[in-house]
XYZ file of C-alpha atoms in Angstrom:
178
model
C -85.916 41.756 -137.606
C -88.581 43.845 -135.885
C -87.384 43.387 -132.275
C -83.881 44.095 -131.101
C -83.152 41.289 -128.627
C -79.952 43.131 -127.457
C -81.684 46.432 -126.498
C -81.610 46.593 -122.749
C -78.410 44.536 -122.376
C -75.822 46.805 -120.609
C -72.153 45.815 -120.972
C -69.315 47.469 -119.021
C -66.145 47.280 -121.276
C -62.723 47.273 -119.737
C -61.070 46.059 -122.980
C -58.113 47.361 -125.047
C -56.966 46.484 -128.536
C -58.663 43.962 -130.827
C -58.987 40.979 -128.431
C -61.690 42.431 -126.227
C -62.574 45.398 -128.425
C -63.863 43.170 -131.179
C -66.222 41.365 -128.773
C -67.682 44.505 -127.199
C -67.869 46.158 -130.623
C -69.916 43.322 -131.981
C -72.265 43.469 -129.003
C -72.635 47.276 -129.530
C -73.357 46.737 -133.241
C -76.055 44.204 -132.251
C -77.747 46.854 -130.110
C -76.370 46.319 -126.646
C -75.562 49.370 -124.582
C -71.826 49.217 -124.197
C -70.112 51.550 -121.807
C -66.350 51.687 -122.228
C -64.522 52.333 -118.931
C -61.471 54.465 -119.580
C -58.771 55.577 -117.229
C -58.818 59.303 -116.138
C -56.163 61.369 -117.815
C -54.986 58.920 -120.439
C -58.302 57.539 -121.603
C -57.593 54.614 -123.771
C -54.047 54.565 -125.043
C -55.244 53.312 -128.376
C -56.956 56.603 -129.065
C -53.745 58.190 -130.542
C -52.466 55.247 -132.571
C -51.809 56.121 -136.264
C -53.429 56.546 -138.641
C -55.436 59.445 -137.117
C -58.585 60.788 -138.596
C -59.921 64.054 -137.138
C -57.450 63.713 -134.364
C -58.536 60.229 -133.313
C -57.150 56.873 -134.199
C -59.007 55.232 -137.074
C -58.383 51.940 -135.073
C -59.893 53.278 -131.941
C -62.947 54.618 -133.849
C -63.637 51.440 -135.714
C -63.437 49.309 -132.445
C -65.532 51.672 -130.351
C -68.288 52.649 -132.588
C -71.752 52.556 -131.068
C -70.286 52.569 -127.574
C -70.519 55.107 -124.801
C -67.536 56.018 -122.778
C -66.741 57.177 -119.234
C -63.387 57.916 -117.537
C -63.000 56.598 -114.036
C -60.007 56.536 -111.710
C -60.480 52.913 -110.296
C -57.550 53.432 -108.069
C -59.617 55.866 -106.065
C -62.445 55.149 -103.630
C -64.683 57.765 -105.587
C -63.930 56.000 -108.864
C -64.711 52.525 -107.457
C -67.978 53.748 -106.014
C -68.888 55.288 -109.305
C -67.985 52.045 -111.012
C -70.110 49.899 -108.617
C -73.099 52.163 -109.427
C -72.617 51.238 -113.020
C -72.353 47.551 -112.039
C -75.732 47.670 -110.252
C -77.318 48.379 -113.643
C -75.091 46.235 -115.797
C -75.666 42.677 -117.188
C -72.093 41.976 -118.302
C -68.551 43.030 -117.411
C -65.834 42.111 -119.954
C -62.155 42.887 -119.367
C -58.887 41.739 -120.748
C -56.548 42.912 -117.963
C -53.693 40.700 -116.925
C -54.703 38.273 -114.075
C -54.824 39.933 -110.592
C -55.357 43.527 -111.857
C -59.115 43.517 -111.120
C -58.428 42.109 -107.667
C -55.737 44.705 -106.874
C -58.165 47.486 -108.043
C -61.060 46.113 -105.930
C -63.249 45.509 -108.897
C -62.906 41.773 -109.416
C -65.871 39.302 -109.927
C -66.336 38.790 -106.224
C -66.686 42.505 -105.647
C -69.030 42.868 -108.525
C -71.045 39.890 -107.424
C -71.536 41.415 -104.011
C -73.178 44.403 -105.743
C -74.994 42.472 -108.478
C -75.256 38.704 -107.717
C -76.299 37.769 -111.273
C -73.521 39.787 -113.006
C -71.754 37.932 -115.898
C -68.097 38.625 -115.795
C -65.898 37.649 -118.809
C -62.172 37.863 -118.279
C -59.915 37.450 -121.319
C -56.300 36.656 -120.753
C -53.640 34.892 -122.747
C -53.325 31.612 -120.813
C -56.162 31.941 -118.337
C -55.982 33.276 -114.858
C -53.393 30.876 -113.260
C -50.624 30.095 -115.818
C -47.541 32.187 -115.294
C -47.582 32.923 -119.120
C -50.673 34.829 -118.660
C -48.812 37.652 -116.891
C -47.054 38.528 -120.086
C -48.307 41.080 -122.594
C -49.190 38.637 -125.591
C -50.937 39.735 -128.676
C -52.140 38.019 -131.878
C -48.672 37.927 -133.521
C -47.237 36.057 -130.424
C -50.033 33.358 -130.834
C -49.403 33.091 -134.547
C -45.764 32.268 -133.665
C -46.568 29.927 -130.766
C -49.108 27.986 -132.762
C -46.617 27.411 -135.641
C -48.644 29.477 -138.088
C -45.681 31.849 -138.857
C -43.512 28.982 -139.608
C -46.104 27.377 -141.913
C -46.696 30.797 -143.648
C -42.992 31.429 -144.336
C -42.688 33.815 -141.410
C -45.422 36.109 -142.872
C -47.775 37.576 -140.322
C -51.503 36.989 -141.220
C -53.130 40.314 -142.236
C -56.176 39.101 -140.360
C -55.675 38.867 -136.691
C -57.497 35.601 -136.537
C -56.498 34.705 -132.942
C -57.889 37.951 -131.461
C -60.966 37.864 -133.726
C -61.833 34.170 -132.929
C -61.176 34.667 -129.231
C -63.525 37.706 -129.323
C -66.170 35.490 -131.015
C -65.792 32.865 -128.344
C -66.155 35.561 -125.695
C -69.448 36.748 -127.284
C -70.703 33.209 -127.490
C -69.836 32.527 -123.798
C -71.432 35.781 -122.641
C -74.644 34.949 -124.520
C -74.687 31.401 -123.329
C -74.353 32.751 -119.692
């Protein structure tokens, strides 16, 4: 392929763990500019998960290759203003916060749209934005159990986190379709 069709696509990444990290990692691997937004002080809490290689989590390194990173305190006015300067230049925002978090921080889709009317905002949560179950911290293993997979597989967890990866693929398809 001579032309990189993803060059020039700027994605702001508010994701953690495999669910959203896989989606943004794939976009970065395809050539999009992905800027991971991390919290000040703590950064991404996945950075220190074992196993470590050169003092950084192998898991974090694999999911965040080809990405840029910036730490912003989104609870402060200064941090939000810096964030909205990034939104002005972005095409896509992807996040996997629990429902209501972006609204409380003042960085929800409505706020982003007021800065950049054609912004694509992809919010990933367990059961959508309105279901009470979406407020729980649920991960791939929870969905393997809820779907009946664990029962069918004799209680053995799949070594491939197929729920997170397939949800990430659907997020990529949805972003590209938008």
